[in-house]
Each structure stands twice: as C-alpha cells, then as structure tokens.
Short mmCIF file of C-alpha atoms and ligand atoms in Angstrom, two decimals:
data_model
loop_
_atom_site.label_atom_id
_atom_site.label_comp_id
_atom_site.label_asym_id
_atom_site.label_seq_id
_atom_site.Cartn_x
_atom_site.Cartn_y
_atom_site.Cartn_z
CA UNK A 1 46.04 -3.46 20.22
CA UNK A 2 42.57 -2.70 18.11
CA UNK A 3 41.20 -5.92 16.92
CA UNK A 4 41.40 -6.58 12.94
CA UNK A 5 37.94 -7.79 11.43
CA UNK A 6 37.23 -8.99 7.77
CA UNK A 7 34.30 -8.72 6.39
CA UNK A 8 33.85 -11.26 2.71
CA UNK A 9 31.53 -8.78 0.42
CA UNK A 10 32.62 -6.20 2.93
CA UNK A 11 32.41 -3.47 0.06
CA UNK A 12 28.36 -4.60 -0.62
CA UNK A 13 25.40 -3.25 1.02
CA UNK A 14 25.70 -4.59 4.43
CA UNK A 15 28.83 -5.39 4.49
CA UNK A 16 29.88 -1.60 3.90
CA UNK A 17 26.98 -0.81 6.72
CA UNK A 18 28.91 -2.95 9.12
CA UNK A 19 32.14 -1.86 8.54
CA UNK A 20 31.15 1.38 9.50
CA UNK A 21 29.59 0.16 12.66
CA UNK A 22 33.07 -1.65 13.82
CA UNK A 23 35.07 1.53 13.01
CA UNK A 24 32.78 3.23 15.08
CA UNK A 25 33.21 0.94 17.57
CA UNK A 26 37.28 1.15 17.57
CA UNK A 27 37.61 -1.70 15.41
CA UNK A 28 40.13 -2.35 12.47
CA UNK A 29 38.27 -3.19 9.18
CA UNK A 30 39.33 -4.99 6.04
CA UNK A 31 37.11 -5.96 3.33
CA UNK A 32 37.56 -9.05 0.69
CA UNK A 33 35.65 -8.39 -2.51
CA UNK A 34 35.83 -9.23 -5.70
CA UNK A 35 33.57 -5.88 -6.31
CA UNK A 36 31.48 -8.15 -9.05
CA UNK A 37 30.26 -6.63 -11.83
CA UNK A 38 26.25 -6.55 -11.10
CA UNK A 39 26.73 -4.91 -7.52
CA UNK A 40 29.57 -2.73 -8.31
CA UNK A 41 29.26 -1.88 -12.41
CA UNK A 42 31.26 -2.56 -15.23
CA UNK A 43 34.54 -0.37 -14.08
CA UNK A 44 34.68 -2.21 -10.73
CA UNK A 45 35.99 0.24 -8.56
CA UNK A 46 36.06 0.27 -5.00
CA UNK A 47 32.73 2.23 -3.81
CA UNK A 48 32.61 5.68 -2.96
CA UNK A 49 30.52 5.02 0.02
CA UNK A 50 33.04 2.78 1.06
CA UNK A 51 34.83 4.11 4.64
CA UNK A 52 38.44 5.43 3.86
CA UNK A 53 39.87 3.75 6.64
CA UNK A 54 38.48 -0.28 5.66
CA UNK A 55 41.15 -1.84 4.05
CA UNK A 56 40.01 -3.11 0.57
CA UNK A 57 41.30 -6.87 -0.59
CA UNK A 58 40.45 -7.27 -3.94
CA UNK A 59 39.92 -11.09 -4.57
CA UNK A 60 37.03 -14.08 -4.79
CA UNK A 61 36.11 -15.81 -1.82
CA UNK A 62 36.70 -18.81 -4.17
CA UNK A 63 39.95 -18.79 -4.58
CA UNK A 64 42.33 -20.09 -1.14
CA UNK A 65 44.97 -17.98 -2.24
CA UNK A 66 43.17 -14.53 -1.82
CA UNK A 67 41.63 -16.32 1.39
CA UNK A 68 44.28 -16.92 3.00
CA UNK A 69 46.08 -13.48 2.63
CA UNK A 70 42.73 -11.89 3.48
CA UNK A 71 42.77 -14.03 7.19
CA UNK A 72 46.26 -12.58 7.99
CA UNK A 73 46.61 -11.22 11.39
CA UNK A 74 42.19 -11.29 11.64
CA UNK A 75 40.51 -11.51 14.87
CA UNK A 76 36.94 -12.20 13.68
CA UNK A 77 35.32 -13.12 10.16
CA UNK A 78 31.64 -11.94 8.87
CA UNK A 79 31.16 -14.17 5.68
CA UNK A 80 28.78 -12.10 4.04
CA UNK A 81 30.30 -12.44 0.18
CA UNK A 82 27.38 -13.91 -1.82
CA UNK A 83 25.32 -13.91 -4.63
CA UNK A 84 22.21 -12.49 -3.29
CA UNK A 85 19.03 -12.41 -6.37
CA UNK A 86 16.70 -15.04 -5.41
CA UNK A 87 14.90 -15.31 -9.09
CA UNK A 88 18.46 -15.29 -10.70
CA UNK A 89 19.22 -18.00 -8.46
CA UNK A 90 16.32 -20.35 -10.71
CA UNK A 91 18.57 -20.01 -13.54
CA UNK A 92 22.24 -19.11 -12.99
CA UNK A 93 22.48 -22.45 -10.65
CA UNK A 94 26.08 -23.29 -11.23
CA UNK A 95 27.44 -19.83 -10.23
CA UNK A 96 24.91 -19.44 -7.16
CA UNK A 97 26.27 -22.75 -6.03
CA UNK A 98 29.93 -21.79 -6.87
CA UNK A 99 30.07 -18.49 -5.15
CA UNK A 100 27.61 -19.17 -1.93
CA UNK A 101 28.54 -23.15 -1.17
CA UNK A 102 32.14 -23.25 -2.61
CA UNK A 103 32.98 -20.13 -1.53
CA UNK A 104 31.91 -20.93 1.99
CA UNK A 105 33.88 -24.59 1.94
CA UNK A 106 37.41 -22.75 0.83
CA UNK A 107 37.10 -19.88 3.64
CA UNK A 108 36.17 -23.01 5.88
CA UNK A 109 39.22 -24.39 4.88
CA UNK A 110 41.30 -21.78 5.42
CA UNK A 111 39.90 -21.02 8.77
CA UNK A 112 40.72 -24.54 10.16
CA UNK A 113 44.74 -23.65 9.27
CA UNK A 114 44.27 -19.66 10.84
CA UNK A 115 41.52 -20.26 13.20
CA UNK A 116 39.62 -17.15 14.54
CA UNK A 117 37.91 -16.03 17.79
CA UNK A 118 34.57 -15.56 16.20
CA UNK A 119 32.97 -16.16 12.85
CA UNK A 120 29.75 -14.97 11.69
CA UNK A 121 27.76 -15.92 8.21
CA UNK A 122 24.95 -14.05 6.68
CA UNK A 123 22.19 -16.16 6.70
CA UNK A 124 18.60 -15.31 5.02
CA UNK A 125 14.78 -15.51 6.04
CA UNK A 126 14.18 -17.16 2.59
CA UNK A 127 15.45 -20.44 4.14
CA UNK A 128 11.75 -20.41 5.96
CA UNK A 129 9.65 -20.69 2.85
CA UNK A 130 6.36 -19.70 4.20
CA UNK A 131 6.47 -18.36 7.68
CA UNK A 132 4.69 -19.58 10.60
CA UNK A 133 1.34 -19.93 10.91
CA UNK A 134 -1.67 -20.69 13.60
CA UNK A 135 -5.10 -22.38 12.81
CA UNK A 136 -8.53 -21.08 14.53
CA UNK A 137 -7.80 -23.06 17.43
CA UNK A 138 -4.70 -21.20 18.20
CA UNK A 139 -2.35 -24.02 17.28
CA UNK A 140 1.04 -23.34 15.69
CA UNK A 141 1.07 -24.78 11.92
CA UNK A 142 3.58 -25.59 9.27
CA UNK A 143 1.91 -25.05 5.94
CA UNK A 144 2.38 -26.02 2.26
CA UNK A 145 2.92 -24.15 -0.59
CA UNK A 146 0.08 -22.52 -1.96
CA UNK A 147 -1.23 -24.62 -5.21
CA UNK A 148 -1.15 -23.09 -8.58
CA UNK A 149 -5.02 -23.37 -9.45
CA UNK A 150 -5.82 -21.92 -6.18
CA UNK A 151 -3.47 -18.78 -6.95
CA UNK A 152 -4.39 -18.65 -11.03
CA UNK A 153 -8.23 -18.02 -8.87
CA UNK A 154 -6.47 -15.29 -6.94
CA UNK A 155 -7.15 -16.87 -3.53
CA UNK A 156 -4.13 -16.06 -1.60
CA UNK A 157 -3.89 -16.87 1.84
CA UNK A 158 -3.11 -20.33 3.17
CA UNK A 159 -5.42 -22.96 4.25
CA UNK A 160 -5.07 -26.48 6.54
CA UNK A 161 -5.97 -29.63 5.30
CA UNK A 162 -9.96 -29.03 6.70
CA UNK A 163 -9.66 -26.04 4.92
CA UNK A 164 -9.96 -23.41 7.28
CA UNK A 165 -8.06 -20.55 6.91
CA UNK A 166 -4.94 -19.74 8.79
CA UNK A 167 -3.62 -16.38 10.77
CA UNK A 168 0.44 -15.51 10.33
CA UNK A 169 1.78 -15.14 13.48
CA UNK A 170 6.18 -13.69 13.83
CA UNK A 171 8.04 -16.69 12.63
CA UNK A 172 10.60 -17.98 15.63
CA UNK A 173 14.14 -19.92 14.73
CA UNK A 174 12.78 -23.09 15.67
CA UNK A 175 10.50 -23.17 12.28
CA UNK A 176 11.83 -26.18 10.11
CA UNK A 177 13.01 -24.54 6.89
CA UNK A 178 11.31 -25.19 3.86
CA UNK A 179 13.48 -24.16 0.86
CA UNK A 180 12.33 -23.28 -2.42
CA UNK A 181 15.18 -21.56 -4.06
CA UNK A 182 18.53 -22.08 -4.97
CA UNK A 183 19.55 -18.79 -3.18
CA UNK A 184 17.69 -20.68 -0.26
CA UNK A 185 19.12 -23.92 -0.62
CA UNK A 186 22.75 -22.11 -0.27
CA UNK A 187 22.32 -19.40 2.78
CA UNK A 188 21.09 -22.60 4.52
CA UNK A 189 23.99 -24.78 3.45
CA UNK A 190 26.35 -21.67 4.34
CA UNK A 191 24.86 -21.66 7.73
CA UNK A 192 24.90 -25.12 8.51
CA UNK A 193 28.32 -25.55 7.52
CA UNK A 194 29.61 -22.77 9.21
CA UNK A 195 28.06 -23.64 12.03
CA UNK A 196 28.96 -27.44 11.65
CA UNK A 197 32.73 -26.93 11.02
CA UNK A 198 33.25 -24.21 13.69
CA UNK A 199 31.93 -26.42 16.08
CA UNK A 200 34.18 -29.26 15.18
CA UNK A 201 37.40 -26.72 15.20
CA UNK A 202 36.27 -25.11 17.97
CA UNK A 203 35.35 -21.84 16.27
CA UNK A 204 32.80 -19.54 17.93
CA UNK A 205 30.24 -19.33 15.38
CA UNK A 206 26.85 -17.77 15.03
CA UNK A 207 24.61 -17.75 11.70
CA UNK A 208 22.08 -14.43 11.46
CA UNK A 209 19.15 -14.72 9.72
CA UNK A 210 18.55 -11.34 7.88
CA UNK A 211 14.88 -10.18 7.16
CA UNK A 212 14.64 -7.65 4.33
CA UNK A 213 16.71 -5.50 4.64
CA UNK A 214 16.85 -1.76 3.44
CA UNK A 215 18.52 1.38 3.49
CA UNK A 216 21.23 3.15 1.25
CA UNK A 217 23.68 1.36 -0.68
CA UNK A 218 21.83 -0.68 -1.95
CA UNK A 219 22.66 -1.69 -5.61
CA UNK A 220 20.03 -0.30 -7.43
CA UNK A 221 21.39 -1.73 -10.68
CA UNK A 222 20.63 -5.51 -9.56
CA UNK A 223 17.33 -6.02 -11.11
CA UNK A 224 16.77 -8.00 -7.79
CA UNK A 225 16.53 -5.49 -5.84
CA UNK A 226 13.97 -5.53 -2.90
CA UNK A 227 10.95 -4.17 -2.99
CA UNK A 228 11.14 -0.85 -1.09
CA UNK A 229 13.90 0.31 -3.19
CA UNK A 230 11.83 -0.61 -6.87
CA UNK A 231 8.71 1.20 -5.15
CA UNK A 232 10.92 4.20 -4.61
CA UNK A 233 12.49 3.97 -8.25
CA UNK A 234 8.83 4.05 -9.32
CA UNK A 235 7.79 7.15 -7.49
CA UNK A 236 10.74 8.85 -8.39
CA UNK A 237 10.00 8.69 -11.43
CA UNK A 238 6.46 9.80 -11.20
CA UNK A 239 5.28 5.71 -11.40
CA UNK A 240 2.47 4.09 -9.21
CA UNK A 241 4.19 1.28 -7.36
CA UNK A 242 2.81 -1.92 -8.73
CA UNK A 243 1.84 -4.79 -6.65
CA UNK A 244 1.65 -8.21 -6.64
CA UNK A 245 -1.02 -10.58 -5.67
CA UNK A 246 -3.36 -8.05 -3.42
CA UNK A 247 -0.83 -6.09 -1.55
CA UNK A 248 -2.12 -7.61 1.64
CA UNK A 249 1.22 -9.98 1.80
CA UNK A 250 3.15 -9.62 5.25
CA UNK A 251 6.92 -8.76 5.71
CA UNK A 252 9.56 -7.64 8.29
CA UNK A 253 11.48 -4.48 7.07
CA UNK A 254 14.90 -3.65 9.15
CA UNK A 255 17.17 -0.88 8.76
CA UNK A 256 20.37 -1.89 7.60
CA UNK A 257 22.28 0.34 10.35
CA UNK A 258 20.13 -2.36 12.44
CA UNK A 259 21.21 -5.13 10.95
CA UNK A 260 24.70 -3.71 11.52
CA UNK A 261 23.85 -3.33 14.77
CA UNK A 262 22.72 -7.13 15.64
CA UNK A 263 25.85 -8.53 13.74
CA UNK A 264 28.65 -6.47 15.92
CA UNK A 265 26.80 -8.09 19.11
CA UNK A 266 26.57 -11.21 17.77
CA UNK A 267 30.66 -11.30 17.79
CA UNK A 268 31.21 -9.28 20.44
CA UNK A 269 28.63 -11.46 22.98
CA UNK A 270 29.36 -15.20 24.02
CA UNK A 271 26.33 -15.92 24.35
CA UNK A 272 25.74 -16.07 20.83
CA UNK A 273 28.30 -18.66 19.75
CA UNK A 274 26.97 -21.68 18.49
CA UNK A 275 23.35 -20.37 17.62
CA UNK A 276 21.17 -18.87 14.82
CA UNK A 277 19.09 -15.27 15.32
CA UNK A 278 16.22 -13.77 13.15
CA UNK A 279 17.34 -10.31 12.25
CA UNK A 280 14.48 -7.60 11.71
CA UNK A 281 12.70 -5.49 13.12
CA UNK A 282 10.14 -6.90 15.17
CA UNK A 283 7.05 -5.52 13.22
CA UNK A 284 5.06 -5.98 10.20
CA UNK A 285 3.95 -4.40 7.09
CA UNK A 286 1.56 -5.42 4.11
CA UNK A 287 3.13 -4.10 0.48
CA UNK A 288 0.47 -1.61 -0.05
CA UNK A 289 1.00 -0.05 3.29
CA UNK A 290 4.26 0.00 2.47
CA UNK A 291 3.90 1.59 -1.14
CA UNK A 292 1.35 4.09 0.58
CA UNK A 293 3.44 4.86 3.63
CA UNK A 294 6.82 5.75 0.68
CA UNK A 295 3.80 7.94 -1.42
CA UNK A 296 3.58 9.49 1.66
CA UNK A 297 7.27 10.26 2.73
CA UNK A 298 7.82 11.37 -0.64
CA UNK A 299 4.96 13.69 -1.09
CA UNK A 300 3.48 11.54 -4.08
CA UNK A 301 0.40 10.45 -2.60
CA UNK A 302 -1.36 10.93 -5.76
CA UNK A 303 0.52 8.06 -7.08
CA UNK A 304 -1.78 4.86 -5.54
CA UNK A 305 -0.27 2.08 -5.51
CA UNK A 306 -1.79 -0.44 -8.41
CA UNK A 307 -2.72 -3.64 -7.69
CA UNK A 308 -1.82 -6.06 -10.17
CA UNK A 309 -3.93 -9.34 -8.63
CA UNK A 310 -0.83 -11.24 -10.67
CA UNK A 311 1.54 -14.08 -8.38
CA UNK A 312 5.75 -13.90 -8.78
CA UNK A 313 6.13 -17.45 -8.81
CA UNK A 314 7.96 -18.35 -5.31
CA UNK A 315 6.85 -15.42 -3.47
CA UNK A 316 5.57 -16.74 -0.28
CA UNK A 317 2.23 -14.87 1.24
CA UNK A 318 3.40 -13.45 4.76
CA UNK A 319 6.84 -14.22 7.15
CA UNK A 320 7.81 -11.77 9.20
CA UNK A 321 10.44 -11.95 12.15
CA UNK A 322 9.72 -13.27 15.58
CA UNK A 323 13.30 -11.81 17.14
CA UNK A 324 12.53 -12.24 20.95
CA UNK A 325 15.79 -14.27 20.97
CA UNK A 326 17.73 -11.68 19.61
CA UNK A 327 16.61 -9.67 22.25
CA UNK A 328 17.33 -11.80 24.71
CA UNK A 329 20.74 -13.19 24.11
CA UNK A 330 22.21 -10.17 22.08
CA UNK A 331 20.74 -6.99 23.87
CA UNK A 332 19.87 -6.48 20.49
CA UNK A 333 16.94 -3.56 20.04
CA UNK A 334 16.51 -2.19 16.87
CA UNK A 335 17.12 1.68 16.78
CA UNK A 336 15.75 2.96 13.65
CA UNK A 337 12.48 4.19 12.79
CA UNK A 338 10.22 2.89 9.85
CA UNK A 339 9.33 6.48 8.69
CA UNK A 340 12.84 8.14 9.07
CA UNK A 341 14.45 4.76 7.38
CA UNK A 342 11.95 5.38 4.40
CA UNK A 343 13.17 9.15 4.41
CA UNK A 344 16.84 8.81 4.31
CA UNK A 345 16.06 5.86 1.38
CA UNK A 346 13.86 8.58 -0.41
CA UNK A 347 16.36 11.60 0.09
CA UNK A 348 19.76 9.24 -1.40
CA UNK A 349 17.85 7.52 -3.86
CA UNK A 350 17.02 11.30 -5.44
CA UNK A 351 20.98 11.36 -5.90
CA UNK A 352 20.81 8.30 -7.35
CA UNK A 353 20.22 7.28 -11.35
CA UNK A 354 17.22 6.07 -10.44
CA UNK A 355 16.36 4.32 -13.64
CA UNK A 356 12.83 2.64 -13.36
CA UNK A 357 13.06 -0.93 -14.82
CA UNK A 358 10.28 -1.85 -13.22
CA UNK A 359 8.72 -2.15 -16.92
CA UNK A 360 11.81 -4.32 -18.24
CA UNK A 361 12.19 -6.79 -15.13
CA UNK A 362 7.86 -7.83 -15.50
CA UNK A 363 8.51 -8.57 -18.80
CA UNK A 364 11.36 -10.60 -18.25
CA UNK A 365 9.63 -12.13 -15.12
CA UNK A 366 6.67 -13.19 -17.44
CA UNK A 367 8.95 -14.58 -20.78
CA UNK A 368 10.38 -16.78 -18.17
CA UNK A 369 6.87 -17.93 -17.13
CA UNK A 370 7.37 -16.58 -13.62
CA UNK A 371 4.08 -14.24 -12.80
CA UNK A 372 0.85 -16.12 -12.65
P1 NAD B 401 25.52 -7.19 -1.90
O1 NAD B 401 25.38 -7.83 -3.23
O2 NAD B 401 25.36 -5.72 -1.78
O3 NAD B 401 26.94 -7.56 -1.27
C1 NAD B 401 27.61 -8.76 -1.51
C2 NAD B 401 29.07 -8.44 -1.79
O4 NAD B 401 29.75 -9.68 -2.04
C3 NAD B 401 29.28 -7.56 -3.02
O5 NAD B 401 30.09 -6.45 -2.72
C4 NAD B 401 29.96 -8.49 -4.01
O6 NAD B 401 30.90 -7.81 -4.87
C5 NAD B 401 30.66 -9.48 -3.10
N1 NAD B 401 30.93 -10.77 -3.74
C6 NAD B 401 30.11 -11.48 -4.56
N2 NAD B 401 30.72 -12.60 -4.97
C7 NAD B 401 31.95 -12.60 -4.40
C8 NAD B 401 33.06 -13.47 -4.46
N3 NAD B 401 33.02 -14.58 -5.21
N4 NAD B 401 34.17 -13.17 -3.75
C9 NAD B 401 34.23 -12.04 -3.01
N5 NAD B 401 33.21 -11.16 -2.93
C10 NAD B 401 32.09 -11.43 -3.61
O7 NAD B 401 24.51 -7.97 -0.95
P2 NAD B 401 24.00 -7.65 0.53
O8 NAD B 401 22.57 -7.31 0.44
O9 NAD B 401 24.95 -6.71 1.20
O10 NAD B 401 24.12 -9.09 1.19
C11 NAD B 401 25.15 -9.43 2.11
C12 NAD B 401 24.81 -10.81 2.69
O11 NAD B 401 23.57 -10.76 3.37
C13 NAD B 401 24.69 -11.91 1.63
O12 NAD B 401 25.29 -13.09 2.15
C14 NAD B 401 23.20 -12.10 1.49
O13 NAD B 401 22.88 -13.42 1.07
C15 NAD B 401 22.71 -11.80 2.90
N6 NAD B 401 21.31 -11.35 2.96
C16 NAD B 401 20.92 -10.15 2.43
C17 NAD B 401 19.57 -9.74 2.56
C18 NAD B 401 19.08 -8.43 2.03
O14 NAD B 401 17.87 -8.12 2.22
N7 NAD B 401 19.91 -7.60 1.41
C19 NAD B 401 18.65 -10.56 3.19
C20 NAD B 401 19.07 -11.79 3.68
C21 NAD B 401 20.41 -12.16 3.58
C1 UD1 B 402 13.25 -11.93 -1.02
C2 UD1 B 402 13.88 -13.15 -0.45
C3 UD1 B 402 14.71 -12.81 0.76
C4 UD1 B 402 15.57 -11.60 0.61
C5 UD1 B 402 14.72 -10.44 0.06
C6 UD1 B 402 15.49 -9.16 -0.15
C7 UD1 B 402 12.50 -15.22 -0.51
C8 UD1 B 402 11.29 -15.88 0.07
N1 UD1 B 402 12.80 -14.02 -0.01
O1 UD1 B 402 12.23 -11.59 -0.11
O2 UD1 B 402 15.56 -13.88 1.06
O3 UD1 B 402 16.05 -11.25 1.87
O4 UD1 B 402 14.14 -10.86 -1.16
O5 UD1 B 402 16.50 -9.34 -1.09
O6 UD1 B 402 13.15 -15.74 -1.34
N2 UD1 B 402 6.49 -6.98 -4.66
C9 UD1 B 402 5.52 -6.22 -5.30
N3 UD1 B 402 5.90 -5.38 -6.31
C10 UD1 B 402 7.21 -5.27 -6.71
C11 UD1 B 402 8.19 -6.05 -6.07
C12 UD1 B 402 7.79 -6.90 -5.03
O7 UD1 B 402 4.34 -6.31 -4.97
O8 UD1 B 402 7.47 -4.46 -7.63
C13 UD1 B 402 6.05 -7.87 -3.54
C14 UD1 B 402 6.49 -9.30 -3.75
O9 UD1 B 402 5.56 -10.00 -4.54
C15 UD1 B 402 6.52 -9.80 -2.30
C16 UD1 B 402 6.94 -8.54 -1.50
O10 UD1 B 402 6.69 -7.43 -2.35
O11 UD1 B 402 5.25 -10.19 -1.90
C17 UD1 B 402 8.39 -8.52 -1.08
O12 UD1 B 402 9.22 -8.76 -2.21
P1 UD1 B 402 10.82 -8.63 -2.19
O13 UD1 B 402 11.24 -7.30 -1.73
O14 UD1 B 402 11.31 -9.12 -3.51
O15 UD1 B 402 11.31 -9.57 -1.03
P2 UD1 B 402 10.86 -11.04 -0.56
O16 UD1 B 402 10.32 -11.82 -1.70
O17 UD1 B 402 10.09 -10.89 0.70
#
C-alpha cells in the first residue's frame, strides 16, 4: 500500500514544492491549511498550482480537532504550517507565537495519541543570527551584533574585540544560535520541541534548517517576500533593484525543488532521525551580484542595481550554508542551477501581477524606524 504523508502549510510555497516531489516519488499526499489570507488572498481558495491529486484539509494547525482528522491513517508528518515574515514577526508577536509555538505544541499533542514513523519540521537559518566567522589567525569566531553607531557610519562588516576584521566562512549546525527575531525565537522553539518530544515518544524526528529559499510560488503578495523575488518585481517593472547597506552582504540561495529534494531524504533515510541539517545550496552570493546576475537573465542590464548605503534593522551582514552534513548523511546534492533557477523565477513571475511595492514596504520599513 502507497504511504500517506501530510504536509501542515502543504498548500504554501514549499510545502506545495514538496508535495509534488512525494507524488513523484509514489507517495500519497494530503495537505492541512488554513490557506491564510496573506499567502493565499482574500477569497482563500485552494491554489491553482496546487497538484490535483494532494488531498486538501482545510483547517488551523491550532486547533486539535482539525489535527487530529488531518493525522488519520498518515505515515509521516512535514510541519511546515507557519507564519513566515521575519519584520512582521517585531510587531504581530501574539499571532507569530500562536501559530508557530502553539501550533507546534497541539500537533505534538496529537502525535503522542497517533504516533508516526517520521516527522519532519521546517526549521530556518535565521535561528543563527550572524553566521560564522574566522579571525586573521584562522580561528573560528562567534561574533556580536554589529553596533548602531558603527552602522549609522556605514562600516559594515564585523570586527573582534582587538578590532581586526573578520572573514565569513559557510556556517556548520554546530554554530550556537543567536536569535534576534520573534520569527527566530519560534522556528527554534519548533525545532527543539519537535525534536525534544519525538525523542521522548519515540518519534523519528529530524529538524531542516532552510536557507533562502526561491523559486515559483512564492507569495508575491506578502510584503515579506525575499529578496530575489522583490528584485525581480523591480525589473519587471522597469525598476533598478535597490540595495541595502553596500550590496556586498553574503547569502545562500537554494532552489526550492532542492529544498524539496533534501526534505523527502530526510524521511525517507534513518540516518537522519534525531538530527538537524542546513538546507542550501552550498554556495554564495553578495546582493548586487545577485541583482546584476537577475539584470542579466532578464535582459535589463541597463537597470544597475542602486545602492542605497541604508541598514534594515536586523539584517545580519553575511551567513551562508555550510551543508557538508547534508551531504553526508542524506545523499543530499543539490540539482538546480543558479542561472536556470533565476530563469524559470523570471519567466513565471512575467505571468504574475507583479505589482512593485518596493516603494510602499521602505516607507513603511522607515515609519517604523527600521532602516538606519
Ligand atoms: P508559505 O507562507 O508559502 O507557506 C506556509 C503555509 O502555512 C501557507 O500555505 C499558510 O496558509 C499555512 N498556514 C499558516 N498558518 C497556518 C495555520 N495556523 N494552520 C494551518 N496552516 C497555516 O511559507 P513557506 O515559504 O512555504 O514556508 C514553509 C516553512 O518553511 C515555514 O515553516 C517557514 O518558517 C520555513 N522556512 C521558509 C523559508 C523561505 O525562505 N521561504 C526559509 C526558512 C524557513
Ligand atoms: C530572511 C530571514 C530568513 C528567511 C529569509 C527568506 C533572518 C536573518 N533571515 O533572510 O530566515 O529564510 O528572510 O524569507 O531573519 N535586501 C536588499 N534589498 C531589498 C531586499 C533585501 O538589499 O529590496 C537585502 C537585505 O538587506 C539582506 C539580503 O538582501 O541583506 C537578503 O534579504 P532577504 O531576502 O530579506 O533575506 P534574509 O534577511 O537573508
């Protein structure tokens, strides 16, 4: 008999990704979503890029009732249901800590009564903070914050206590986190807790650490968008991607059909139970590169990125993915290529509305006191 697998937020960006993946993979899918408004729109309907054959729940991962129905006759659970904006997090704390934390304790709950063979949570590279980092000497450091006077001066790298300046090197699992957002605060309390109560019940659990992630799907109307997605909307649009701080800031881009990928062998390998994995891609961009590389993709290249020399208050300078261990204990090899990844987002966001808010979200961003 095909195994049944529910995803929570199965009908979101990744969620939908990875239910395509299982059915490809001979698996039975069902999703349980509450299809909330800012991902999904005002009408709430189940998405059209949705796969015909996953099995849409409607319901809130809050509530044990729709929990409970949803775990009927399930082999394996990917908690992915969350809310996901990390600046929205700063100010809509209650419902960031309902849906992420409380949502996570009542599927807990319900898991000890209809225990699983595997469960798998969506964890998030924000729990780092600042990625890792190693001194002139070579030596691995943990690093601070950078210090508002030193950023108002537009210095932007990071620094050790003699004041010399420090290299970022890929940031392994074994980096203590360093939280600095409630959307942080929760992916790591969803992991540990997953993690915790699966090994007390004896579920097989493993927590993935996501890097940003892109592709299509990707709700577009969520004015947290990442930032491959708002550079696109810009272009579109006929808009120079703007950039914060000098564009020289580090990150780890992976393909959602990667990310897919890395969570299917993550339940299917035993490996994996019990442990946490970076997801991404295994190499490393700066934000101007990355504006110039879309430019080029999209035949703008007339459209230079601008650099706006201003600081998003908690953006961290550079963390990218160190995902040797993914390697190792998952097989896991990412598959897609920066370039064609940046295509196929190009090419579906053309069929997209692709309203440019860019405008709208600074402003909001700087009423709230939140660029430097
Ligand atoms: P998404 O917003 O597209 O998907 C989340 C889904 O969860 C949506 O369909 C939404 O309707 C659903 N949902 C929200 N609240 C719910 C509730 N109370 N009950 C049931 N369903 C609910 O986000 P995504 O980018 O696909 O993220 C999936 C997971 O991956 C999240 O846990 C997120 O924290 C994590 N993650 C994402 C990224 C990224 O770059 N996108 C990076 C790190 C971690
Ligand atoms: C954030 C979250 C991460 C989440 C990701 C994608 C943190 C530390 N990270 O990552 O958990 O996985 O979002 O949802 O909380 N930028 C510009 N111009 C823009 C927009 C962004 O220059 O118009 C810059 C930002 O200042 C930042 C970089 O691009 O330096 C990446 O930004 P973004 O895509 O928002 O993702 P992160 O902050 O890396």
């Amino acid at each position: 008999m095909k195994q049944k697998i529910l995803i929570t937020g199965g009908a979101g960006f990744i969620g939908s990704h990875l239910a395509d993946e299982l059915l490809s993979q001979g698996y039975e899918v069902r999703a349980l979503d509450n299809l909330s408004e800012q991902v999904h729109g005002k009408d709430c309907v189940r998405p059209d890029y949705l796969h015909e054959d996953v099995e849409l729940m409607i319901g809130d991962v809050r509530n044990p009732e729709d929990v409970a129905r949803a775990l009927e006759g399930v082999d394996a659970v990917f908690h992915f249901a969350a809310m996901v904006g990390v600046g929205q997090s700063m100010y809509e704390i209650k419902e960031y800590t309902d849906v992420n934390n409380i949502g996570t304790a009542v599927l807990l709950e319900a898991l000890i009564k209809n225990p699983v063979k595997k469960l798998v949570v969506a964890s998030s590279m924000s729990i780092y903070g600042e990625g890792m980092y190693k001194n002139p000497a070579g030596e691995m450091t943990v690093v601070n914050e950078r210090g508002l006077e030193q950023l108002k001066a537009a210095d932007w790298e990071l620094y050790d206590a003699q004041g010399q300046q420090l290299q970022p090197i890929a940031t392994p699992e074994t980096k203590t986190p360093c939280l600095s957002s409630v959307y942080a605060l929760s992916k790591y309390d969803q992991e540990r807790l997953c993690l915790m109560v699966g090994r007390a019940y004896n579920i097989p659990t493993v927590a993935m650490r996501f890097f940003n992630v892109y592709g299509t799907r990707q709700a577009l109307s969520n004015p947290y968008t990442g930032v491959l997605a708002i550079f696109a909307s810009r272009l579109l649009n006929n808009n120079s991607p703007m950039i914060f701080e000098d564009g020289h800031q580090q990150r780890d881009f992976v393909h959602v059909r990667d990310v897919a990928l890395a969570c299917r062998l993550a339940m299917e390998k035993e490996e994996a139970n019990g442990e946490v994995f970076n997801v991404g891609s295994g190499n490393n961009y700066t934000i101007r590169e990355i504006g110039e590389r879309l430019a080029t993709v999209m035949d703008k290249t007339h459209l230079l990125p601008e650099i706006t020399g201003k600081y998003r208050v908690g953006d961290i300078r550079h963390c990218y993915a160190d995902i040797t261990k993914a390697k190792e204990k998952l097989g896991f090899y990412p598959q897609v290529e920066f370039n064609s990844g940046l295509e196929e987002l190009a090419n579906w966001l053309e069929g997209q509305i692709a309203y440019d808010r860019v405008n709208e979200a600074s402003a909001e961003l700087a009423a709230r006191g939140l660029t430097v």
